[in-house]
mmCIF file of C-alpha atoms in Angstrom:
data_model
loop_
_atom_site.group_PDB
_atom_site.id
_atom_site.type_symbol
_atom_site.label_atom_id
_atom_site.label_comp_id
_atom_site.label_asym_id
_atom_site.label_seq_id
_atom_site.Cartn_x
_atom_site.Cartn_y
_atom_site.Cartn_z
ATOM 1 C CA MET A 14 -32.117 -0.449 55.354
ATOM 2 C CA ASP A 15 -29.994 -2.296 57.879
ATOM 3 C CA GLY A 16 -30.754 -5.488 56.107
ATOM 4 C CA PHE A 17 -29.592 -3.949 52.855
ATOM 5 C CA LYS A 18 -26.384 -2.730 54.461
ATOM 6 C CA GLU A 19 -25.627 -6.163 55.783
ATOM 7 C CA ALA A 20 -26.430 -7.754 52.456
ATOM 8 C CA LEU A 21 -24.204 -5.235 50.680
ATOM 9 C CA VAL A 22 -21.295 -5.768 53.039
ATOM 10 C CA GLU A 23 -21.823 -9.480 52.597
ATOM 11 C CA GLU A 24 -21.732 -8.998 48.829
ATOM 12 C CA LEU A 25 -18.587 -6.896 49.001
ATOM 13 C CA GLY A 26 -16.548 -9.537 50.783
ATOM 14 C CA ASN A 27 -14.611 -12.043 48.796
ATOM 15 C CA ARG A 28 -16.019 -15.456 49.383
ATOM 16 C CA ILE A 29 -13.835 -18.490 49.660
ATOM 17 C CA ALA A 30 -14.987 -21.147 47.231
ATOM 18 C CA PHE A 31 -13.121 -24.023 48.859
ATOM 19 C CA THR A 32 -9.903 -24.782 50.656
ATOM 20 C CA ILE A 33 -7.169 -27.044 49.420
ATOM 21 C CA PRO A 34 -6.224 -29.175 52.414
ATOM 22 C CA VAL A 35 -2.443 -28.869 52.132
ATOM 23 C CA LEU A 36 0.025 -26.741 54.115
ATOM 24 C CA GLY A 37 -2.657 -26.065 56.686
ATOM 25 C CA GLY A 38 -5.260 -25.240 54.070
ATOM 26 C CA VAL A 39 -4.825 -22.980 51.033
ATOM 27 C CA PRO A 40 -8.002 -20.950 50.496
ATOM 28 C CA VAL A 41 -9.231 -20.700 46.906
ATOM 29 C CA ALA A 42 -11.296 -17.559 46.460
ATOM 30 C CA GLU A 43 -14.439 -17.392 44.400
ATOM 31 C CA SER A 44 -12.674 -14.973 42.046
ATOM 32 C CA VAL A 45 -10.082 -17.627 41.264
ATOM 33 C CA VAL A 46 -12.806 -20.117 40.394
ATOM 34 C CA VAL A 47 -14.515 -17.555 38.161
ATOM 35 C CA THR A 48 -11.127 -16.848 36.586
ATOM 36 C CA TRP A 49 -10.887 -20.511 35.685
ATOM 37 C CA ILE A 50 -14.301 -20.300 34.089
ATOM 38 C CA VAL A 51 -13.212 -17.220 32.161
ATOM 39 C CA MET A 52 -10.042 -18.977 31.068
ATOM 40 C CA ALA A 53 -11.954 -22.027 29.940
ATOM 41 C CA ALA A 54 -14.367 -19.850 27.989
ATOM 42 C CA LEU A 55 -11.540 -17.914 26.358
ATOM 43 C CA ILE A 56 -9.649 -21.069 25.414
ATOM 44 C CA VAL A 57 -12.737 -22.689 23.955
ATOM 45 C CA CYS A 58 -13.493 -19.506 22.018
ATOM 46 C CA ALA A 59 -9.921 -19.375 20.740
ATOM 47 C CA LEU A 60 -10.119 -22.999 19.618
ATOM 48 C CA VAL A 61 -13.430 -22.475 17.880
ATOM 49 C CA LEU A 62 -12.391 -19.225 16.213
ATOM 50 C CA THR A 63 -9.037 -20.468 14.977
ATOM 51 C CA ARG A 64 -10.434 -23.593 13.359
ATOM 52 C CA ASN A 65 -9.916 -23.639 9.593
ATOM 53 C CA LEU A 66 -7.885 -20.504 9.312
ATOM 54 C CA ARG A 67 -7.242 -19.988 5.636
ATOM 55 C CA VAL A 68 -4.550 -17.917 3.990
ATOM 56 C CA GLN A 69 -6.716 -17.377 0.956
ATOM 57 C CA ASN A 70 -10.450 -16.624 0.907
ATOM 58 C CA PRO A 71 -10.902 -16.118 4.656
ATOM 59 C CA GLY A 72 -14.412 -16.288 6.056
ATOM 60 C CA LYS A 73 -16.188 -13.421 7.762
ATOM 61 C CA GLY A 74 -15.282 -14.640 11.234
ATOM 62 C CA GLN A 75 -11.655 -14.986 10.293
ATOM 63 C CA ILE A 76 -11.600 -11.492 8.824
ATOM 64 C CA ALA A 77 -13.009 -10.052 12.059
ATOM 65 C CA LEU A 78 -10.518 -12.043 14.122
ATOM 66 C CA GLU A 79 -7.612 -10.963 11.940
ATOM 67 C CA GLY A 80 -8.791 -7.381 12.119
ATOM 68 C CA ALA A 81 -8.820 -7.523 15.913
ATOM 69 C CA VAL A 82 -5.359 -9.088 16.101
ATOM 70 C CA GLN A 83 -4.005 -6.606 13.585
ATOM 71 C CA PHE A 84 -5.501 -3.764 15.581
ATOM 72 C CA LEU A 85 -3.782 -5.075 18.702
ATOM 73 C CA ASN A 86 -0.483 -5.523 16.858
ATOM 74 C CA GLY A 87 -0.678 -2.062 15.403
ATOM 75 C CA PHE A 88 -1.516 -0.512 18.723
ATOM 76 C CA VAL A 89 1.342 -2.248 20.519
ATOM 77 C CA LYS A 90 3.714 -1.451 17.658
ATOM 78 C CA THR A 91 2.861 2.245 17.767
ATOM 79 C CA ASN A 92 3.487 2.432 21.478
ATOM 80 C CA LEU A 93 6.440 0.099 21.919
ATOM 81 C CA GLY A 94 8.426 0.633 18.744
ATOM 82 C CA THR A 95 10.744 -2.047 17.415
ATOM 83 C CA HIS A 96 10.438 -4.582 20.258
ATOM 84 C CA TRP A 97 6.675 -4.840 20.091
ATOM 85 C CA ARG A 98 6.435 -8.461 19.034
ATOM 86 C CA PRO A 99 6.668 -10.351 22.354
ATOM 87 C CA PHE A 100 4.320 -7.933 24.128
ATOM 88 C CA ALA A 101 1.305 -8.070 21.854
ATOM 89 C CA PRO A 102 0.087 -11.533 22.891
ATOM 90 C CA TYR A 103 0.446 -10.757 26.596
ATOM 91 C CA LEU A 104 -1.369 -7.456 26.354
ATOM 92 C CA GLY A 105 -4.033 -9.111 24.235
ATOM 93 C CA THR A 106 -4.434 -11.855 26.827
ATOM 94 C CA VAL A 107 -4.771 -9.323 29.632
ATOM 95 C CA ALA A 108 -7.276 -7.306 27.630
ATOM 96 C CA LEU A 109 -9.384 -10.388 26.924
ATOM 97 C CA TYR A 110 -9.193 -11.544 30.522
ATOM 98 C CA ILE A 111 -10.090 -8.183 32.091
ATOM 99 C CA GLY A 112 -12.764 -7.534 29.492
ATOM 100 C CA VAL A 113 -14.499 -10.854 30.002
ATOM 101 C CA SER A 114 -14.061 -10.588 33.771
ATOM 102 C CA ASN A 115 -15.651 -7.158 33.884
ATOM 103 C CA LEU A 116 -18.559 -8.271 31.740
ATOM 104 C CA ILE A 117 -19.160 -11.622 33.393
ATOM 105 C CA GLY A 118 -21.479 -9.994 35.917
ATOM 106 C CA ILE A 119 -24.049 -10.051 33.132
ATOM 107 C CA VAL A 120 -24.366 -13.823 33.305
ATOM 108 C CA GLY A 121 -24.694 -13.676 37.098
ATOM 109 C CA LEU A 122 -21.179 -14.547 38.191
ATOM 110 C CA THR A 123 -19.157 -12.266 40.453
ATOM 111 C CA PRO A 124 -16.560 -10.359 38.418
ATOM 112 C CA PRO A 125 -13.072 -11.498 39.489
ATOM 113 C CA THR A 126 -11.904 -7.908 39.064
ATOM 114 C CA LYS A 127 -14.074 -7.013 42.055
ATOM 115 C CA ASP A 128 -11.500 -8.868 44.152
ATOM 116 C CA ILE A 129 -8.621 -6.520 44.948
ATOM 117 C CA SER A 130 -6.216 -9.443 45.080
ATOM 118 C CA VAL A 131 -6.906 -10.183 41.417
ATOM 119 C CA THR A 132 -6.342 -6.596 40.334
ATOM 120 C CA ALA A 133 -3.239 -6.504 42.515
ATOM 121 C CA ALA A 134 -1.938 -9.574 40.730
ATOM 122 C CA LEU A 135 -2.648 -7.949 37.368
ATOM 123 C CA ALA A 136 -0.886 -4.772 38.457
ATOM 124 C CA LEU A 137 2.102 -6.765 39.725
ATOM 125 C CA MET A 138 2.386 -8.489 36.385
ATOM 126 C CA SER A 139 2.220 -5.116 34.646
ATOM 127 C CA MET A 140 4.977 -3.817 36.913
ATOM 128 C CA VAL A 141 7.150 -6.816 36.130
ATOM 129 C CA LEU A 142 6.424 -6.298 32.457
ATOM 130 C CA ILE A 143 7.206 -2.570 32.476
ATOM 131 C CA TYR A 144 10.457 -2.732 34.403
ATOM 132 C CA GLY A 145 11.447 -6.165 33.157
ATOM 133 C CA ALA A 146 11.224 -4.860 29.602
ATOM 134 C CA GLN A 147 13.159 -1.768 30.534
ATOM 135 C CA PHE A 148 16.083 -3.802 31.861
ATOM 136 C CA ARG A 149 15.760 -6.533 29.252
ATOM 137 C CA TYR A 150 16.172 -4.178 26.286
ATOM 138 C CA ARG A 151 18.417 -1.536 27.800
ATOM 139 C CA GLY A 152 20.686 -3.728 29.902
ATOM 140 C CA LEU A 153 21.318 -3.203 33.616
ATOM 141 C CA LEU A 154 23.014 0.171 33.230
ATOM 142 C CA GLY A 155 20.722 1.448 30.528
ATOM 143 C CA GLY A 156 17.724 0.351 32.543
ATOM 144 C CA LEU A 157 18.979 2.209 35.596
ATOM 145 C CA ARG A 158 19.815 5.247 33.533
ATOM 146 C CA GLN A 159 16.250 5.231 32.250
ATOM 147 C CA PHE A 160 15.176 6.327 35.762
ATOM 148 C CA ALA A 161 17.028 9.584 35.153
ATOM 149 C CA GLU A 162 14.911 10.362 32.098
ATOM 150 C CA PRO A 163 13.984 12.948 30.984
ATOM 151 C CA MET A 164 16.194 14.684 33.587
ATOM 152 C CA PRO A 165 18.093 13.524 36.702
ATOM 153 C CA LEU A 166 15.963 15.759 38.880
ATOM 154 C CA LEU A 167 13.077 13.339 38.368
ATOM 155 C CA ILE A 168 14.890 10.296 39.776
ATOM 156 C CA PRO A 169 12.919 10.245 43.048
ATOM 157 C CA ILE A 170 9.634 10.558 41.213
ATOM 158 C CA ASN A 171 10.592 7.872 38.710
ATOM 159 C CA LEU A 172 11.575 5.563 41.575
ATOM 160 C CA MET A 173 8.331 6.228 43.378
ATOM 161 C CA GLU A 174 6.488 5.438 40.195
ATOM 162 C CA VAL A 175 7.731 1.865 40.403
ATOM 163 C CA ALA A 176 5.321 1.425 43.291
ATOM 164 C CA ILE A 177 2.750 4.044 42.330
ATOM 165 C CA ARG A 178 2.046 2.818 38.824
ATOM 166 C CA PRO A 179 0.970 -0.719 39.782
ATOM 167 C CA LEU A 180 -0.886 0.586 42.826
ATOM 168 C CA ALA A 181 -2.797 3.051 40.654
ATOM 169 C CA LEU A 182 -3.516 0.381 38.047
ATOM 170 C CA CYS A 183 -4.721 -1.996 40.732
ATOM 171 C CA MET A 184 -6.886 0.506 42.584
ATOM 172 C CA ARG A 185 -8.357 2.075 39.456
ATOM 173 C CA LEU A 186 -9.608 -1.210 38.103
ATOM 174 C CA PHE A 187 -10.767 -2.481 41.471
ATOM 175 C CA GLY A 188 -12.450 0.784 42.463
ATOM 176 C CA ASN A 189 -14.329 1.141 39.209
ATOM 177 C CA ILE A 190 -15.640 -2.381 39.179
ATOM 178 C CA LEU A 191 -16.475 -2.297 42.876
ATOM 179 C CA GLY A 192 -18.197 1.077 42.528
ATOM 180 C CA ALA A 193 -20.228 -0.112 39.593
ATOM 181 C CA PHE A 194 -21.082 -3.240 41.521
ATOM 182 C CA ILE A 195 -22.288 -1.292 44.578
ATOM 183 C CA ILE A 196 -24.347 1.118 42.515
ATOM 184 C CA MET A 197 -25.930 -1.726 40.619
ATOM 185 C CA GLU A 198 -26.789 -3.525 43.882
ATOM 186 C CA MET A 199 -28.413 -0.357 45.224
ATOM 187 C CA ILE A 200 -30.411 0.261 42.077
ATOM 188 C CA LYS A 201 -31.516 -3.342 42.064
ATOM 189 C CA LEU A 202 -32.699 -2.948 45.667
ATOM 190 C CA LEU A 203 -34.542 0.311 45.040
ATOM 191 C CA VAL A 204 -36.104 -0.417 41.638
ATOM 192 C CA PRO A 205 -35.969 -4.079 40.831
ATOM 193 C CA VAL A 206 -37.359 -3.835 37.283
ATOM 194 C CA VAL A 207 -36.386 -2.099 34.002
ATOM 195 C CA LEU A 208 -34.135 0.563 35.540
ATOM 196 C CA PRO A 209 -31.303 -1.848 36.451
ATOM 197 C CA ALA A 210 -31.130 -3.005 32.856
ATOM 198 C CA VAL A 211 -30.644 0.565 31.640
ATOM 199 C CA PHE A 212 -27.955 1.349 34.180
ATOM 200 C CA SER A 213 -26.373 -2.014 33.644
ATOM 201 C CA LEU A 214 -25.618 -0.938 30.085
ATOM 202 C CA TYR A 215 -23.418 1.798 31.437
ATOM 203 C CA PHE A 216 -21.992 0.320 34.625
ATOM 204 C CA ASP A 217 -21.482 -3.235 33.488
ATOM 205 C CA LEU A 218 -20.850 -2.975 29.762
ATOM 206 C CA PHE A 219 -19.419 0.484 29.094
ATOM 207 C CA ASP A 220 -17.483 0.952 32.299
ATOM 208 C CA GLY A 221 -16.182 -2.588 32.162
ATOM 209 C CA LEU A 222 -14.844 -2.139 28.629
ATOM 210 C CA ILE A 223 -13.459 1.327 29.373
ATOM 211 C CA GLN A 224 -11.551 0.003 32.365
ATOM 212 C CA THR A 225 -10.171 -2.820 30.239
ATOM 213 C CA VAL A 226 -8.917 -0.359 27.673
ATOM 214 C CA VAL A 227 -7.511 1.952 30.334
ATOM 215 C CA PHE A 228 -5.600 -0.829 32.069
ATOM 216 C CA VAL A 229 -4.088 -2.249 28.900
ATOM 217 C CA PHE A 230 -3.435 1.189 27.432
ATOM 218 C CA LEU A 231 -1.600 2.396 30.517
ATOM 219 C CA THR A 232 0.451 -0.768 30.770
ATOM 220 C CA THR A 233 1.445 -0.432 27.128
ATOM 221 C CA LEU A 234 2.205 3.254 27.516
ATOM 222 C CA PHE A 235 4.421 2.713 30.559
ATOM 223 C CA THR A 236 6.235 -0.170 28.887
ATOM 224 C CA GLY A 237 6.741 1.964 25.826
ATOM 225 C CA GLU A 238 8.134 4.768 27.928
ATOM 226 C CA GLY A 239 10.729 2.375 29.267
ATOM 227 C CA ILE A 240 11.851 0.759 26.018
ATOM 228 C CA LYS A 241 10.844 2.883 23.084
ATOM 229 C CA GLU A 242 13.771 4.183 21.109
ATOM 230 C CA GLU A 243 13.527 7.807 20.247
ATOM 231 C CA GLU A 244 13.410 8.186 16.503
ATOM 232 C CA ALA A 245 16.581 9.910 15.486
ATOM 233 C CA MET B 3 -13.034 -6.015 51.251
ATOM 234 C CA LEU B 4 -9.584 -4.467 50.980
ATOM 235 C CA GLU B 5 -7.506 -7.306 52.303
ATOM 236 C CA PHE B 6 -4.921 -8.720 49.920
ATOM 237 C CA GLU B 7 -5.121 -12.509 49.863
ATOM 238 C CA VAL B 8 -1.704 -13.918 48.992
ATOM 239 C CA SER B 9 -3.104 -17.187 47.721
ATOM 240 C CA THR B 10 -5.475 -15.342 45.368
ATOM 241 C CA ILE B 11 -2.640 -13.201 44.035
ATOM 242 C CA VAL B 12 -0.474 -16.237 43.422
ATOM 243 C CA PHE B 13 -3.323 -18.128 41.801
ATOM 244 C CA THR B 14 -4.174 -15.181 39.585
ATOM 245 C CA VAL B 15 -0.575 -14.757 38.485
ATOM 246 C CA ILE B 16 -0.371 -18.446 37.628
ATOM 247 C CA ASN B 17 -3.737 -18.293 35.889
ATOM 248 C CA LEU B 18 -2.638 -15.315 33.833
ATOM 249 C CA LEU B 19 0.624 -16.936 32.825
ATOM 250 C CA VAL B 20 -1.146 -20.149 31.845
ATOM 251 C CA LEU B 21 -3.767 -18.217 29.917
ATOM 252 C CA TYR B 22 -1.039 -16.182 28.236
ATOM 253 C CA VAL B 23 0.869 -19.260 27.128
ATOM 254 C CA ILE B 24 -2.248 -20.988 25.840
ATOM 255 C CA LEU B 25 -3.680 -17.969 24.053
ATOM 256 C CA ARG B 26 -0.318 -17.068 22.589
ATOM 257 C CA LYS B 27 -0.138 -20.502 21.063
ATOM 258 C CA LEU B 28 -3.766 -21.029 20.106
ATOM 259 C CA LEU B 29 -5.012 -17.561 19.292
ATOM 260 C CA PHE B 30 -2.306 -15.016 18.565
ATOM 261 C CA GLY B 31 0.220 -17.498 17.212
ATOM 262 C CA ARG B 32 -2.243 -18.999 14.764
ATOM 263 C CA VAL B 33 -3.688 -15.714 13.597
ATOM 264 C CA ASN B 34 -0.287 -14.082 13.261
ATOM 265 C CA ALA B 35 0.997 -17.094 11.335
ATOM 266 C CA VAL B 36 -1.880 -16.758 8.892
ATOM 267 C CA LEU B 37 -1.283 -13.041 8.597
ATOM 268 C CA GLU B 38 2.390 -13.574 7.911
ATOM 269 C CA GLN B 39 1.697 -16.295 5.380
ATOM 270 C CA ARG B 40 -0.711 -14.015 3.608
ATOM 271 C CA ALA B 41 1.788 -11.167 3.666
ATOM 272 C CA ALA B 42 4.431 -13.500 2.214
ATOM 273 C CA LEU B 43 1.971 -14.668 -0.426
ATOM 274 C CA VAL B 44 1.131 -11.125 -1.391
ATOM 275 C CA ARG B 45 4.797 -10.226 -1.520
ATOM 276 C CA GLU B 46 5.493 -13.204 -3.763
ATOM 277 C CA GLU B 47 2.624 -12.376 -6.042
ATOM 278 C CA LEU B 48 3.759 -8.810 -6.272
ATOM 279 C CA GLU B 49 7.285 -9.844 -7.070
ATOM 280 C CA SER B 50 6.238 -12.266 -9.770
ATOM 281 C CA ALA B 51 3.906 -9.662 -11.189
ATOM 282 C CA GLN B 52 6.786 -7.235 -11.219
ATOM 283 C CA ILE B 53 8.971 -9.722 -13.053
ATOM 284 C CA GLN B 54 6.263 -10.521 -15.555
ATOM 285 C CA HIS B 55 5.651 -6.873 -16.078
ATOM 286 C CA SER B 56 9.283 -6.143 -16.772
ATOM 287 C CA GLN B 57 9.443 -9.105 -19.144
ATOM 288 C CA ALA B 58 6.409 -7.885 -20.978
ATOM 289 C CA GLU B 59 7.941 -4.452 -21.136
ATOM 290 C CA GLU B 60 11.115 -5.904 -22.610
ATOM 291 C CA LEU B 61 9.178 -7.843 -25.225
ATOM 292 C CA ARG B 62 7.174 -4.789 -26.062
ATOM 293 C CA SER B 63 10.223 -2.623 -26.623
ATOM 294 C CA GLU B 64 11.777 -5.391 -28.688
ATOM 295 C CA TYR B 65 8.697 -5.621 -30.866
ATOM 296 C CA GLU B 66 8.537 -1.902 -31.149
ATOM 297 C CA ALA B 67 12.118 -1.761 -32.311
ATOM 298 C CA LYS B 68 11.404 -4.463 -34.851
ATOM 299 C CA LEU B 69 8.317 -2.686 -36.004
ATOM 300 C CA ALA B 70 10.180 0.564 -36.401
ATOM 301 C CA ASP B 71 12.862 -1.245 -38.394
ATOM 302 C CA ALA B 72 10.279 -2.796 -40.660
ATOM 303 C CA ARG B 73 8.557 0.524 -41.118
ATOM 304 C CA GLN B 74 11.815 2.190 -42.015
ATOM 305 C CA GLU B 75 12.598 -0.587 -44.450
ATOM 306 C CA ALA B 76 9.236 -0.250 -46.087
ATOM 307 C CA SER B 77 9.474 3.490 -46.423
ATOM 308 C CA LYS B 78 12.958 3.121 -47.868
ATOM 309 C CA LEU B 79 11.659 0.643 -50.429
ATOM 310 C CA VAL B 80 8.815 2.925 -51.380
ATOM 311 C CA ALA B 81 11.130 5.908 -51.651
ATOM 312 C CA ASP B 82 13.509 3.880 -53.806
ATOM 313 C CA ALA B 83 10.744 2.801 -56.110
ATOM 314 C CA GLN B 84 9.458 6.338 -56.361
ATOM 315 C CA ASN B 85 12.929 7.570 -57.085
ATOM 316 C CA ARG B 86 13.460 5.066 -59.800
ATOM 317 C CA ALA B 87 10.099 5.750 -61.338
ATOM 318 C CA GLN B 88 10.844 9.449 -61.283
ATOM 319 C CA ARG B 89 14.184 8.939 -62.945
ATOM 320 C CA ALA B 90 12.713 6.674 -65.602
ATOM 321 C CA TYR B 91 9.987 9.206 -66.230
ATOM 322 C CA GLU B 92 12.448 12.034 -66.533
ATOM 323 C CA ALA B 93 14.667 10.028 -68.857
ATOM 324 C CA ARG B 94 11.713 9.212 -71.048
ATOM 325 C CA LEU B 95 10.646 12.812 -71.086
ATOM 326 C CA ALA B 96 14.106 14.022 -71.990
ATOM 327 C CA GLN B 97 14.344 11.430 -74.732
ATOM 328 C CA ALA B 98 10.999 12.488 -76.102
ATOM 329 C CA GLU B 99 12.013 16.116 -75.977
ATOM 330 C CA THR B 100 15.256 15.569 -77.828
ATOM 331 C CA ASP B 101 13.435 13.425 -80.361
ATOM 332 C CA ALA B 102 10.884 16.133 -80.903
ATOM 333 C CA LYS B 103 13.593 18.759 -81.193
ATOM 334 C CA GLN B 104 15.477 16.680 -83.688
ATOM 335 C CA VAL B 105 12.407 16.117 -85.763
ATOM 336 C CA HIS B 106 11.623 19.799 -85.558
ATOM 337 C CA SER B 107 15.105 20.935 -86.595
ATOM 338 C CA GLN B 108 15.185 18.399 -89.433
ATOM 339 C CA ALA B 109 11.885 19.675 -90.659
ATOM 340 C CA GLN B 110 13.095 23.261 -90.412
ATOM 341 C CA ALA B 111 16.310 22.447 -92.229
ATOM 342 C CA GLN B 112 14.367 20.734 -94.938
ATOM 343 C CA ILE B 113 12.008 23.677 -95.253
ATOM 344 C CA ALA B 114 14.925 26.080 -95.425
ATOM 345 C CA GLU B 115 16.603 23.940 -98.028
ATOM 346 C CA GLU B 116 13.477 23.800 -100.143
ATOM 347 C CA ARG B 117 12.945 27.494 -99.752
ATOM 348 C CA LYS B 118 16.520 28.174 -100.857
ATOM 349 C CA ALA B 119 16.161 25.907 -103.813
ATOM 350 C CA MET B 120 12.915 27.530 -104.747
ATOM 351 C CA LEU B 121 14.400 31.000 -104.409
ATOM 352 C CA ARG B 122 17.347 30.045 -106.503
ATOM 353 C CA GLY B 123 15.045 28.658 -109.152
ATOM 354 C CA ALA B 124 12.904 31.770 -109.062
ATOM 355 C CA ARG B 125 15.922 34.014 -109.276
ATOM 356 C CA ASN B 126 17.288 32.137 -112.276
ATOM 357 C CA GLU B 127 13.947 32.426 -113.858
ATOM 358 C CA VAL B 128 13.734 36.151 -113.117
ATOM 359 C CA ALA B 129 17.266 36.669 -114.417
ATOM 360 C CA ALA B 130 16.489 34.868 -117.619
ATOM 361 C CA LEU B 131 13.336 36.890 -117.997
ATOM 362 C CA ALA B 132 15.219 40.136 -117.260
ATOM 363 C CA LEU B 133 17.894 39.297 -119.773
ATOM 364 C CA LEU B 134 15.275 38.381 -122.282
ATOM 365 C CA ALA B 135 13.455 41.642 -121.677
ATOM 366 C CA ALA B 136 16.656 43.671 -121.820
ATOM 367 C CA GLY B 137 17.669 41.884 -125.058
ATOM 368 C CA LYS B 138 14.321 42.767 -126.565
ATOM 369 C CA VAL B 139 14.792 46.400 -125.490
ATOM 370 C CA ALA B 140 18.412 46.535 -126.796
ATOM 371 C CA GLY B 141 17.575 44.638 -130.017
ATOM 372 C CA GLN B 142 20.288 42.140 -129.464
ATOM 373 C CA ALA B 143 20.619 39.045 -127.429
ATOM 374 C CA MET B 144 22.175 39.550 -124.130
ATOM 375 C CA ASP B 145 23.360 36.135 -123.321
ATOM 376 C CA SER B 146 27.050 36.629 -122.839
ATOM 377 C CA ALA B 147 28.444 35.413 -119.608
ATOM 378 C CA ALA B 148 29.352 38.927 -118.455
ATOM 379 C CA GLU B 149 25.849 40.158 -118.795
ATOM 380 C CA GLN B 150 24.442 37.143 -117.090
ATOM 381 C CA ALA B 151 26.755 37.780 -114.135
ATOM 382 C CA MET B 152 25.794 41.432 -113.951
ATOM 383 C CA VAL B 153 22.066 40.548 -113.708
ATOM 384 C CA GLU B 154 22.803 37.900 -111.193
ATOM 385 C CA SER B 155 24.630 40.331 -108.925
ATOM 386 C CA PHE B 156 21.841 42.867 -109.256
ATOM 387 C CA LEU B 157 19.268 40.323 -108.340
ATOM 388 C CA ALA B 158 21.320 39.194 -105.428
ATOM 389 C CA GLU B 159 21.465 42.764 -104.217
ATOM 390 C CA VAL B 160 17.665 43.102 -104.532
ATOM 391 C CA GLY B 161 17.084 39.728 -102.963
ATOM 392 C CA GLU B 162 19.150 40.723 -100.006
ATOM 393 C CA ARG B 163 17.038 43.788 -99.505
ATOM 394 C CA THR B 164 13.720 41.927 -99.630
#
């Protein structure tokens, strides 16, 4: 049991893949390397899928791809209103990245989302997106006034949310993936055959996808709250 | 396990931005461009279909108007012809009727004439016979003009009564 504990703690740490020997050594974590792999995979997939896009008589693959992009566009449009256009590609990128990262454990790599620094970076970007959009489309004054919505009494809470929202996003994603990871390690230790595969369906596939959706959905929702015009 | 590594955060942010730029160009940009092109194509097709439809509608109404005109013309012609035929028929009929009437009245007049002539003849005869008979009864000839006139008037009186 002690051996397992040590192995688990060892697994939970974020390994450093290598160190760039400048400025006294910049450590490059394993999660960053896996992120590069994920990026490469996504870019290759994008290149392959967008070959020979046709306006007329699209193939089956193109129809599926268009359906997915249209779903994303529609979703972002519903939640953000008129200024949806610039946000859809970013939210799509984040969804693809988190989704693939959560699922990459299946091929034996460590999910980058198990590293709290990665989820923190994602949450920071979401924060910049949410409040950046709020000030970008409402102006400085309008953006500030948005903190007094729906009533001035809520100003402290709205201000606290600036920090709470990204923290919650970060911790939710990290905690879920880490929890799933720990449970899977324990199951693998206790029953090495058959059972892990069954649980992996839930913890790796389902939970991974759910967390992707939750992260992107919340980011979109918060951004929409900041910029969506109320329909008169 | 819970320590935030600044270098990892910075790397991840850069990675995400790079991935965003690349995917926006390669994936979303391309797909959205195709979607927009298709939407434009559909819009165009719809518009041209609309135009063609309205043109067809115009032509149709034009033809219909022409057809209605022609139909009216035809019915007018037919009615005219019928009218004329009717008039000609009536004229003929009237002509025939008057002809028949004329013939009839001529015939009647002739018959009346003949009858009158016959009656006159018969009356003369009867008068002569009466005079003759009266002469025989009286033993003298009664052929003076006065007697003749008296018999004549008597006969006329009788003739009127019959």
